[in-house]
XYZ file of C-alpha atoms in Angstrom:
718
model
C 6.009 -0.798 -6.054
C 3.240 1.309 -3.847
C 0.054 3.410 -4.503
C 0.594 6.483 -3.609
C -1.515 8.140 -0.951
C -0.180 11.235 -0.565
C 1.869 13.643 -2.570
C 6.171 13.766 -2.255
C 7.477 17.432 -2.119
C 10.733 18.609 -2.529
C 9.625 21.540 -0.266
C 13.301 22.226 2.036
C 10.607 22.295 5.293
C 10.026 18.426 4.940
C 14.013 18.761 6.434
C 14.571 19.742 9.987
C 15.285 23.045 10.754
C 18.269 24.675 10.522
C 19.692 21.803 8.153
C 20.028 21.976 4.234
C 18.841 19.044 2.059
C 21.476 16.811 1.548
C 22.304 15.604 -2.493
C 21.315 11.986 -1.147
C 17.510 13.607 0.223
C 17.248 15.514 -3.073
C 18.425 12.370 -5.139
C 15.669 10.227 -3.279
C 13.154 12.895 -3.696
C 13.889 13.352 -6.917
C 13.772 9.722 -7.707
C 10.103 8.995 -5.844
C 8.855 12.576 -8.320
C 9.673 10.371 -10.849
C 7.743 6.907 -10.469
C 4.945 9.056 -8.488
C 4.196 12.108 -8.777
C 5.587 12.389 -12.967
C 9.255 13.740 -13.579
C 8.884 16.394 -15.358
C 9.879 20.217 -14.459
C 6.988 21.943 -16.498
C 7.422 25.812 -16.942
C 5.551 28.498 -17.988
C 2.180 27.838 -19.391
C 2.681 24.290 -20.204
C 3.251 24.323 -15.690
C 0.026 26.249 -14.934
C -2.213 23.897 -17.431
C -0.910 21.468 -15.175
C -2.183 23.004 -11.882
C -5.366 23.735 -14.181
C -6.044 20.409 -14.727
C -4.659 19.248 -11.292
C -7.204 21.255 -9.521
C -9.406 21.118 -11.728
C -10.187 17.339 -11.385
C -9.917 17.942 -7.497
C -12.761 20.253 -7.617
C -14.707 17.553 -10.337
C -13.994 14.201 -7.239
C -15.409 16.805 -4.416
C -18.632 17.737 -6.625
C -19.214 14.340 -7.636
C -19.291 13.171 -3.827
C -21.167 16.297 -2.985
C -23.600 15.366 -5.667
C -23.552 11.747 -5.781
C -25.990 11.313 -8.504
C -23.316 11.441 -11.397
C -23.782 8.370 -13.999
C -21.597 5.625 -12.933
C -19.760 5.217 -16.428
C -19.915 8.709 -16.815
C -17.587 8.968 -13.292
C -15.419 6.324 -13.880
C -14.657 7.456 -17.453
C -14.363 11.459 -16.141
C -12.090 10.271 -13.954
C -9.507 8.359 -16.329
C -9.803 11.457 -18.859
C -8.010 13.260 -16.455
C -5.790 10.917 -15.871
C -5.266 10.613 -19.309
C -4.306 13.709 -19.939
C -1.709 14.017 -16.699
C -0.152 11.128 -17.207
C 0.840 12.208 -20.861
C 2.277 15.468 -19.745
C 4.048 14.833 -16.576
C 5.130 11.208 -16.969
C 7.883 11.306 -19.784
C 8.506 7.816 -21.525
C 12.278 8.528 -20.505
C 13.371 9.495 -17.439
C 16.518 10.882 -17.282
C 18.018 11.316 -13.120
C 18.805 14.543 -12.521
C 17.915 15.927 -15.875
C 14.120 16.518 -15.601
C 12.283 17.080 -19.103
C 11.294 20.829 -19.076
C 8.274 21.028 -21.594
C 6.206 17.863 -23.127
C 7.343 16.962 -26.566
C 4.950 17.264 -29.460
C 4.216 13.822 -29.753
C 2.973 13.417 -26.170
C 0.837 16.237 -26.762
C -0.693 13.987 -29.100
C -1.116 11.057 -27.244
C -2.682 12.969 -24.454
C -5.104 14.813 -26.632
C -6.021 11.549 -28.801
C -6.185 8.594 -24.993
C -8.930 11.990 -23.976
C -10.367 12.437 -26.640
C -11.723 7.812 -26.152
C -12.563 8.612 -22.709
C -14.645 11.577 -23.852
C -16.259 9.620 -26.859
C -17.265 6.633 -24.585
C -19.332 9.401 -21.985
C -20.576 10.943 -25.384
C -21.384 7.201 -26.730
C -22.357 5.134 -24.275
C -26.338 5.794 -24.341
C -26.549 5.425 -27.923
C -24.168 1.964 -27.853
C -26.309 0.828 -24.249
C -29.505 1.774 -25.533
C -29.726 1.996 -29.164
C -27.143 -0.748 -30.655
C -27.640 -2.680 -27.790
C -24.553 -2.887 -27.280
C -23.400 -4.055 -30.121
C -19.755 -1.980 -30.902
C -19.843 -0.225 -34.338
C -17.032 0.035 -36.206
C -16.182 3.451 -35.375
C -16.842 2.395 -31.404
C -14.163 -0.512 -32.414
C -11.224 1.645 -33.132
C -11.727 4.205 -30.702
C -12.370 0.833 -27.745
C -9.013 -0.490 -29.419
C -7.171 3.171 -29.349
C -8.132 3.501 -25.350
C -6.662 0.515 -24.551
C -3.532 0.808 -26.881
C -3.134 4.442 -25.204
C -3.761 3.022 -21.809
C -1.087 0.358 -21.610
C 1.197 2.767 -23.376
C -0.303 5.127 -20.317
C 0.509 2.503 -17.891
C 3.911 1.734 -19.159
C 5.403 4.632 -18.086
C 3.710 5.724 -14.447
C 3.854 2.270 -13.138
C 6.333 0.418 -15.028
C 6.425 -1.947 -18.454
C 5.120 -5.121 -16.032
C 1.197 -4.016 -16.130
C 1.027 -3.882 -19.956
C 3.037 -6.981 -20.526
C 0.932 -9.061 -18.254
C -1.885 -7.292 -19.915
C -0.877 -7.934 -23.024
C -0.535 -11.760 -22.755
C -4.258 -12.347 -20.917
C -5.250 -10.474 -24.591
C -3.130 -12.727 -26.748
C -4.768 -15.478 -23.959
C -8.488 -14.471 -25.171
C -7.703 -14.319 -28.796
C -6.565 -17.136 -29.274
C -7.823 -19.513 -26.118
C -5.318 -21.963 -24.918
C -5.970 -25.018 -27.181
C -3.787 -21.983 -29.359
C -1.374 -22.210 -27.536
C -1.602 -25.682 -25.598
C -1.391 -28.636 -27.947
C -3.638 -31.310 -26.717
C -5.466 -31.910 -23.808
C -5.159 -31.572 -20.897
C -7.856 -33.624 -19.225
C -11.775 -33.239 -19.057
C -11.741 -31.516 -15.924
C -9.774 -28.533 -17.341
C -12.834 -26.128 -18.988
C -10.726 -23.927 -22.042
C -11.911 -21.488 -23.857
C -12.166 -21.551 -28.308
C -11.259 -18.153 -28.675
C -12.446 -14.720 -28.632
C -12.447 -12.073 -31.800
C -11.069 -8.283 -31.298
C -14.053 -6.651 -31.220
C -15.892 -9.013 -28.550
C -12.603 -7.890 -26.226
C -12.890 -4.837 -27.091
C -16.712 -4.059 -25.994
C -15.286 -6.670 -22.916
C -12.995 -4.060 -21.743
C -14.392 -0.308 -23.580
C -18.529 -0.460 -23.717
C -18.921 -2.126 -20.380
C -18.414 -2.111 -16.442
C -16.961 -5.655 -16.668
C -13.414 -4.397 -18.134
C -11.954 -0.632 -17.694
C -14.266 0.846 -16.017
C -15.068 -2.080 -14.140
C -14.918 -1.772 -10.602
C -11.598 -0.768 -9.365
C -11.588 2.744 -11.005
C -14.774 3.089 -10.074
C -13.283 2.871 -5.735
C -10.708 5.090 -7.187
C -12.996 7.237 -8.771
C -15.576 7.288 -6.142
C -13.451 6.834 -2.852
C -9.429 6.616 -3.076
C -8.890 10.221 -4.583
C -10.446 11.740 -1.520
C -8.354 9.830 0.563
C -5.162 11.102 -1.243
C -6.837 14.374 -1.351
C -7.954 14.194 1.911
C -3.651 12.872 2.782
C -2.084 15.487 0.599
C -4.151 18.822 2.562
C -3.453 16.786 6.164
C 0.362 16.894 4.615
C 0.153 20.225 3.897
C -1.041 21.631 7.057
C 2.047 20.624 8.343
C 0.590 17.052 10.202
C 3.513 14.732 8.871
C 6.046 16.828 10.940
C 4.189 17.099 13.679
C 3.842 13.268 13.827
C 7.921 12.898 13.206
C 8.604 15.294 16.150
C 6.184 13.454 18.560
C 7.223 9.834 17.385
C 11.013 11.898 18.753
C 10.076 13.162 21.770
C 8.697 10.248 22.657
C 11.031 7.497 21.962
C 14.291 8.901 20.778
C 15.748 8.853 23.989
C 15.201 5.211 24.444
C 18.198 2.889 23.541
C 18.073 3.029 19.790
C 15.490 5.338 20.266
C 16.038 6.995 16.171
C 14.442 3.612 15.029
C 11.947 3.058 17.259
C 10.664 7.038 16.395
C 10.547 5.613 13.038
C 8.846 3.273 13.550
C 6.130 4.997 15.377
C 5.969 8.287 12.655
C 5.235 6.177 9.850
C 2.912 4.013 12.021
C 0.742 7.444 12.874
C 1.474 9.050 9.155
C 0.350 5.682 7.700
C -3.324 6.668 9.019
C -3.257 9.318 6.529
C -0.781 7.645 4.050
C -0.486 4.251 2.167
C 2.795 4.690 -0.242
C 5.781 3.473 0.798
C 8.068 5.718 -0.698
C 6.537 8.975 0.453
C 6.976 7.835 4.115
C 11.059 6.697 2.927
C 11.734 10.334 1.957
C 9.367 12.605 4.265
C 10.372 10.699 7.351
C 13.937 9.217 6.573
C 15.368 12.415 6.117
C 15.121 12.695 9.579
C 15.405 9.417 10.748
C 17.700 7.306 8.992
C 20.757 10.382 9.505
C 19.875 10.064 13.238
C 19.861 6.658 13.077
C 23.341 6.771 11.822
C 24.533 8.760 14.566
C 23.884 6.507 17.270
C 25.300 3.573 15.361
C 23.243 2.357 12.623
C 25.175 1.224 9.944
C 23.558 3.178 6.924
C 21.804 0.158 5.347
C 19.892 -0.941 8.792
C 19.003 2.768 9.152
C 17.531 2.690 5.776
C 16.128 -0.763 5.989
C 13.959 0.226 9.225
C 12.901 3.114 7.430
C 11.580 0.846 4.743
C 9.957 -1.404 6.696
C 7.461 0.986 8.711
C 6.933 2.347 6.033
C 5.527 -0.120 4.273
C 3.215 -1.217 6.829
C 2.076 1.754 6.468
C -0.387 0.434 3.813
C -1.342 -1.304 6.611
C -3.008 1.442 9.534
C -6.939 1.961 9.298
C -8.305 3.987 7.734
C -6.373 5.016 4.542
C -4.225 1.492 3.903
C -4.197 2.469 0.202
C -6.225 2.216 -2.228
C -6.199 -1.840 -2.594
C -8.092 -1.878 0.947
C -10.674 -0.135 -0.060
C -11.410 -2.137 -3.092
C -11.312 -4.982 -0.859
C -14.471 -3.180 0.469
C -15.719 -3.903 -2.850
C -14.980 -6.823 -3.588
C -16.162 -8.693 -0.428
C -19.135 -6.291 -0.761
C -19.364 -5.261 3.000
C -18.735 -1.800 4.716
C -15.226 0.230 4.882
C -15.914 0.683 7.968
C -16.178 -3.064 8.779
C -12.774 -3.759 7.020
C -11.445 -1.290 9.139
C -11.809 -2.898 12.096
C -10.756 -6.048 11.360
C -7.378 -4.745 9.787
C -6.675 -3.039 13.103
C -5.058 -5.605 14.937
C -3.098 -7.293 12.509
C -1.403 -3.643 11.903
C -1.076 -3.051 15.872
C 0.819 -6.699 16.267
C 2.594 -5.880 12.881
C 3.797 -2.343 14.247
C 5.015 -4.212 17.857
C 6.205 -6.925 16.130
C 9.035 -4.276 13.870
C 9.511 -2.209 17.202
C 10.696 -5.141 19.100
C 12.944 -6.033 16.509
C 13.887 -2.172 16.014
C 14.746 -2.736 19.953
C 16.899 -6.593 19.198
C 18.682 -4.632 16.699
C 20.004 -1.456 19.563
C 21.184 -4.872 21.588
C 22.854 -6.535 19.048
C 25.142 -3.724 18.227
C 24.747 -1.882 22.115
C 23.264 0.994 20.816
C 21.649 4.281 22.816
C 19.221 6.942 22.463
C 19.986 10.881 21.717
C 20.684 13.232 24.531
C 17.701 14.788 26.003
C 18.014 18.216 25.068
C 18.305 17.416 21.369
C 14.720 15.711 21.368
C 11.785 18.130 21.065
C 10.249 18.675 24.391
C 6.779 15.737 24.298
C 4.190 18.844 26.080
C 5.086 21.687 24.106
C 5.284 19.511 21.129
C 1.506 18.030 21.343
C 0.282 21.584 22.301
C 1.947 23.076 19.625
C -0.141 20.775 16.802
C -2.743 19.535 18.737
C -5.693 21.207 16.624
C -4.314 18.434 13.898
C -6.557 15.582 15.957
C -9.524 17.289 15.084
C -9.718 16.158 11.285
C -8.374 13.066 11.859
C -10.395 11.820 15.046
C -13.460 12.894 12.733
C -12.467 11.097 9.838
C -11.710 7.931 12.413
C -14.570 7.951 15.031
C -16.966 8.704 11.712
C -16.210 6.043 9.832
C -15.646 3.378 12.889
C -19.005 4.180 14.873
C -21.350 5.889 12.210
C -22.999 2.611 9.706
C -24.450 5.489 8.151
C -22.035 7.481 6.600
C -20.270 6.584 3.669
C -16.207 6.597 2.885
C -16.808 8.719 0.195
C -18.858 11.766 2.059
C -16.422 11.124 5.107
C -13.438 12.147 3.686
C -15.293 14.827 2.017
C -16.651 16.761 4.975
C -13.157 16.857 6.326
C -11.711 17.586 3.284
C -13.641 21.050 3.788
C -12.705 20.969 7.653
C -9.025 21.118 6.745
C -9.099 23.769 4.314
C -10.524 25.786 6.746
C -8.264 24.539 8.766
C -5.485 25.808 6.698
C -6.831 29.126 6.216
C -7.110 30.101 9.575
C -3.737 28.206 10.771
C -2.089 30.648 7.659
C -3.885 33.697 8.955
C -2.204 33.716 12.489
C 1.100 32.654 11.530
C 0.644 35.704 9.382
C -0.492 37.860 12.439
C 1.729 36.022 14.788
C 5.150 37.693 12.684
C 3.338 40.494 11.141
C 2.369 40.605 7.807
C -1.079 40.377 8.340
C -4.223 37.923 8.408
C -4.362 39.181 4.380
C -0.825 37.754 3.486
C -1.810 35.144 6.151
C -5.364 34.059 3.596
C -3.128 34.309 0.354
C -0.877 31.654 2.051
C -3.517 29.470 2.620
C -4.827 29.525 -1.212
C -1.962 29.137 -2.372
C -0.589 25.882 0.233
C -4.379 24.635 -0.894
C -3.354 24.639 -4.348
C -0.524 23.180 -4.017
C -1.565 20.044 -2.215
C -4.516 19.822 -4.762
C -1.823 19.534 -7.663
C -0.198 17.082 -5.147
C -2.733 14.796 -4.602
C -4.109 15.044 -8.505
C -0.836 13.947 -9.062
C 0.070 11.144 -6.431
C -4.007 9.311 -8.088
C -2.822 9.686 -11.587
C -0.620 6.318 -10.974
C -3.682 4.877 -8.926
C -5.997 5.343 -11.687
C -4.008 4.222 -14.311
C -3.316 1.590 -12.563
C -6.855 0.211 -11.404
C -8.103 0.805 -15.265
C -5.236 -1.406 -17.111
C -5.625 -3.669 -14.178
C -9.648 -3.757 -15.166
C -8.262 -4.969 -18.743
C -6.914 -8.512 -16.753
C -9.707 -8.714 -15.011
C -12.424 -8.212 -18.207
C -10.354 -11.159 -19.436
C -10.796 -13.103 -16.666
C -14.277 -12.618 -17.231
C -14.724 -13.476 -20.626
C -13.004 -16.390 -20.843
C -13.577 -18.139 -17.618
C -9.394 -18.067 -16.604
C -9.867 -18.640 -13.074
C -11.793 -21.755 -13.185
C -9.186 -23.423 -15.638
C -7.076 -22.346 -13.367
C -8.868 -23.357 -10.081
C -8.915 -26.806 -12.126
C -5.781 -27.113 -12.496
C -4.484 -26.813 -9.120
C -7.588 -28.357 -7.325
C -5.437 -31.275 -9.721
C -2.159 -30.978 -8.060
C -3.547 -30.462 -4.835
C -5.995 -34.238 -5.617
C -2.728 -35.332 -5.976
C -0.796 -33.832 -2.911
C -3.759 -35.610 -1.151
C -2.867 -38.522 -2.239
C 0.648 -38.797 -2.127
C 0.320 -38.061 1.882
C -2.427 -40.032 2.313
C -0.659 -41.971 4.646
C -0.921 -39.545 7.375
C -4.613 -39.132 7.365
C -7.320 -36.408 5.761
C -6.463 -33.610 8.473
C -2.538 -33.701 7.388
C -3.363 -34.141 4.219
C -5.306 -31.846 3.809
C -3.536 -28.968 5.334
C -0.182 -30.298 3.122
C -2.488 -28.907 0.200
C -3.782 -25.996 1.462
C 0.364 -24.603 3.006
C 1.377 -25.228 -0.526
C -1.148 -23.097 -2.453
C -0.673 -20.379 0.057
C 3.118 -20.744 -0.749
C 2.489 -20.577 -4.237
C 0.598 -17.449 -3.736
C 2.995 -15.693 -1.647
C 6.288 -16.253 -4.485
C 3.033 -15.158 -6.929
C 2.412 -12.246 -5.053
C 6.092 -11.211 -4.393
C 7.072 -11.767 -8.165
C 4.263 -9.767 -8.942
C 4.723 -6.884 -6.707
C 8.221 -6.315 -7.992
C 6.710 -4.400 -11.313
C 3.338 -4.154 -10.167
C 1.769 -1.694 -7.155
C 0.028 -2.799 -4.420
C -3.547 -2.340 -5.764
C -2.698 -3.340 -9.281
C -1.183 -6.421 -7.430
C -3.988 -7.165 -5.178
C -6.714 -7.042 -8.073
C -4.726 -9.617 -10.120
C -4.139 -11.573 -7.059
C -7.699 -11.438 -6.013
C -9.363 -12.123 -9.229
C -6.358 -15.117 -10.114
C -5.551 -16.643 -7.063
C -7.943 -15.311 -4.528
C -10.682 -18.145 -6.022
C -8.047 -20.795 -5.967
C -6.907 -20.893 -2.204
C -11.031 -20.147 -1.741
C -12.052 -23.961 -3.181
C -8.450 -25.546 -1.907
C -9.187 -24.626 1.384
C -13.107 -25.389 0.697
C -14.287 -21.752 1.844
C -18.069 -20.462 1.408
C -17.257 -17.504 -1.167
C -20.257 -15.853 -0.361
C -18.993 -15.341 2.879
C -17.541 -12.703 3.658
C -16.080 -13.689 6.949
C -14.385 -16.827 5.433
C -13.101 -15.163 1.944
C -11.736 -11.775 4.369
C -8.459 -13.793 5.821
C -7.855 -15.152 2.014
C -7.721 -11.687 0.766
C -5.819 -10.406 3.708
C -3.189 -12.906 2.861
C -2.322 -11.627 -0.468
C -2.780 -8.292 -0.057
C -0.238 -8.142 2.634
C 2.408 -10.429 0.729
C 0.854 -7.278 -1.885
C 2.847 -4.872 0.190
C 5.618 -6.879 1.339
C 6.635 -6.170 -2.241
C 7.786 -2.768 -1.478
C 10.941 -4.336 0.086
C 11.738 -7.723 -2.402
C 14.543 -6.674 -4.107
C 16.376 -6.547 -6.266
C 13.369 -3.927 -7.601
C 11.940 -2.250 -4.560
C 11.815 1.696 -5.133
C 11.366 2.038 -1.012
C 14.176 0.639 -0.371
C 16.599 2.262 -2.419
C 14.618 6.130 -2.075
C 15.727 5.154 1.781
C 19.369 3.907 -0.036
C 20.029 7.611 -1.325
C 19.083 9.369 1.575
C 21.566 7.030 4.053
C 24.447 6.111 1.320
C 23.939 2.356 1.234
C 23.954 -0.018 -1.189
C 20.283 -0.128 -2.489
C 20.126 -3.171 -2.706
C 21.837 -4.350 0.926
C 18.798 -2.161 2.415
C 16.471 -3.926 0.348
C 17.730 -7.481 1.820
C 17.703 -6.297 4.787
C 14.495 -4.923 4.763
C 13.054 -8.144 3.938
C 14.264 -9.689 6.353
C 12.607 -7.152 8.586
C 9.268 -7.451 7.160
C 9.364 -11.514 7.221
C 7.563 -11.571 10.290
C 5.178 -9.691 8.361
C 5.090 -12.794 6.286
C 4.290 -14.909 9.382
C 1.214 -12.572 10.317
C -0.005 -12.976 6.838
C -0.540 -17.095 7.767
C -1.825 -16.322 11.204
C -4.531 -14.251 10.182
C -5.357 -17.184 7.635
C -5.304 -20.120 10.381
C -6.703 -18.144 13.211
C -9.535 -14.857 11.657
C -9.886 -14.415 15.097
C -7.016 -12.083 14.523
C -9.624 -9.992 12.207
C -12.029 -10.281 14.986
C -13.590 -12.960 13.607
C -15.637 -14.957 15.306
C -18.656 -17.928 14.610
C -18.345 -17.164 10.660
C -19.467 -13.283 10.867
C -17.403 -10.273 10.731
C -16.721 -8.284 14.098
C -18.177 -11.309 15.839
C -15.367 -11.150 18.278
C -14.897 -7.939 20.392
C -11.880 -6.994 20.651
C -11.636 -7.592 25.002
C -12.621 -11.424 23.896
C -9.670 -11.214 21.723
C -6.802 -10.054 23.629
C -5.910 -13.701 24.677
C -5.706 -14.467 20.928
C -3.239 -11.197 20.040
C -1.073 -11.760 23.278
C -0.756 -15.168 22.306
C 0.021 -13.876 18.209
C 2.411 -10.997 19.506
C 4.460 -13.430 21.245
C 4.844 -15.886 18.848
C 5.894 -12.501 16.514
C 8.467 -11.664 18.536
C 9.809 -15.295 19.380
C 9.915 -15.770 15.021
C 11.669 -12.112 15.097
C 14.539 -13.059 17.548
C 14.557 -16.529 15.336
C 15.468 -14.519 12.295
C 17.531 -12.180 13.844
C 19.326 -14.743 15.059
C 19.180 -12.456 18.868
C 17.251 -12.828 22.035
C 18.811 -12.216 25.270
C 22.261 -12.683 23.380
C 23.525 -14.336 20.071
C 21.472 -17.283 19.564
C 22.766 -21.097 18.750
C 21.023 -23.019 15.928
C 19.352 -24.796 18.633
C 17.897 -21.889 20.146
C 16.956 -20.293 16.344
C 14.952 -23.712 16.111
C 13.706 -23.518 19.486
C 12.384 -20.203 18.540
C 10.977 -21.197 15.582
C 8.906 -24.374 16.511
C 7.604 -22.127 19.245
C 6.417 -19.454 16.458
C 5.262 -22.139 14.308
C 3.184 -22.823 17.703
C 1.832 -20.224 18.308
C 0.066 -19.890 14.673
C -2.638 -20.697 15.761
C -3.466 -20.283 19.588
C -6.245 -21.967 20.743
C -4.940 -24.675 22.408
C -3.823 -23.713 26.270
C -1.224 -26.660 26.208
C 0.498 -25.828 23.052
C 0.377 -22.354 24.115
C 2.104 -23.248 27.462
C 4.659 -25.411 25.274
C 5.487 -22.475 23.136
C 6.346 -20.633 26.226
C 8.159 -22.448 27.775
C 10.608 -23.047 25.067
C 10.951 -19.016 24.856
C 11.829 -18.878 28.331
C 14.080 -22.049 28.008
C 16.114 -20.155 25.602
C 15.958 -17.099 27.343
C 17.271 -18.380 30.609
C 19.867 -20.014 28.411
C 21.587 -17.391 27.276
C 20.642 -15.985 30.551
C 23.193 -18.435 32.250
C 25.211 -18.390 29.321
C 26.434 -14.271 29.836
C 27.046 -14.435 33.172
C 30.355 -15.537 32.074
C 31.214 -12.721 29.970
C 32.155 -8.830 30.584
C 29.580 -6.838 30.076
C 29.522 -5.260 26.810
C 31.147 -1.115 27.089
C 28.156 1.160 24.900
C 29.024 3.148 21.703
C 28.557 6.566 21.844
C 26.068 8.260 21.123
């Protein structure tokens, strides 16, 4: 599942000019709307109430960023109160595809008002709890806090699925009983087991401080993420997403398998402003999937390419989804430092995906689209060049100005785009004879739609970060992380002893590798039921400290910890395309008409290069521009050799997993390519690098020589 950082719109203008939305596209949009922005299609006064709450939420968040001095807990609780109200209004408990609810049932009014009231109660009573009561809760506080926990779990169930409530319930049960209540016998003196907490203690941890529900995660959501989501919503409403698509089609659509390459490029461009895989699938896939099928891609492969390219949008700076902002807080580093470090792996990932689409086109012997059907690049660039202005300001200020905070930069960019929206609509209205006044009215309508779309996209993020705070709070109060680390340390010591004959370096490497594989599997499994943000929060609280301990890393040094955080982040993103639960694959299949499970399986194959890249970053931190134990300790220029060898390794791995280089590989050739790619995971030794290049060249010329005796293949029709 993914974190929506751009609203899904059923606006028919998302389809190419002169065409109508297909049933598959409509089903995909309805599916994603139901999952990410609420499935109810309210009417009358209820519809206007949702719009009013959404606009009020946006204005409050903008005001909070502008003044910058709102009390921490007040900001976070107000943020959650808006999310509570909208969650129960627009997310039905039961979703019926094709039959959206048009009214809010009476019980959701009660639940929504009750949930919102618990947050308002905390805002009013927190000064009393913190100062007069010394943090000790009264019976009324415990009852209200218990209600918030329960209603938050119900809100999470309907907005992000049942997985998070189940995991949170297990953690709370652990806190109440203690491990000795769940496990008979003593597992050894090295394990640290707590004796159990009382319910008032648990409620106090989760409800009445900033170490539980109102912890760092929802703080980042309230302070930073909302503004970037709103930025993406307004930017998309301006028409930038369609412009990106046209630019990508014009540049790459005519090459071999061009529509697939255009899909990759447009998703990379959209990823700059959007961290949502499924929204990218729907807004871009309704154009690219159809054109990919036209040139010869199967429905499953067309959908899978769109899924893989859209999922990787969360890797592209500067937005990178909500999880990246939380990562910066966890590491206590500036966000600009994080996005600079993440830039090289993101470009490597998309570069390798372009190679995968080219290999697929070679396998299927495909052409591109006819030139006369493609947008003219020069004309397209001139028609939307001004979209680059707010984007350039955002990226430039974030990366160059060390004094600029992310939330302030996002707010300033929003102000710029609001002005652009009114000017754009006034100019368009003047051109077609409606007059600038009508254009200004259209601009206001579009701005309200963008506000509503941005707020509805934030509901799941706010609820997910609050619910994840339950788990983080339990880990803190019970010391669970230390206990798990001790348990894994015992297993690691066993591996080291078992492989001691091979030497300490080999045994240590094997122990680390086993922990990384375990972390990879946990992230993929959790990601089947959790959005990326919640997945990352859990992994960073539980698994990252374990990896750090086994690897002997300094947890106080961000340069040593960033590769670990990026490792679990990348595998959390891969879960978007991991069957059987892969919403992006189901959305793509609805558009393509293909089998959703087969689409997800194919997308997972394309995403295997992301897995290799995660290991590359862990074992070769120079790809994150880390050198000398310092973040940004390496310049882009100095990193070029490492980047080139890493890219070659990704290409070799992609060719091996797709069983094709110059032609279809036999098992020996595939094995040679895999060996070469693994040799380049840590491209630090020149002889090893040259050996890997030699293996790749051997396979290429082996296939080249074998293909001379075969008749040339005929191109499939465009």
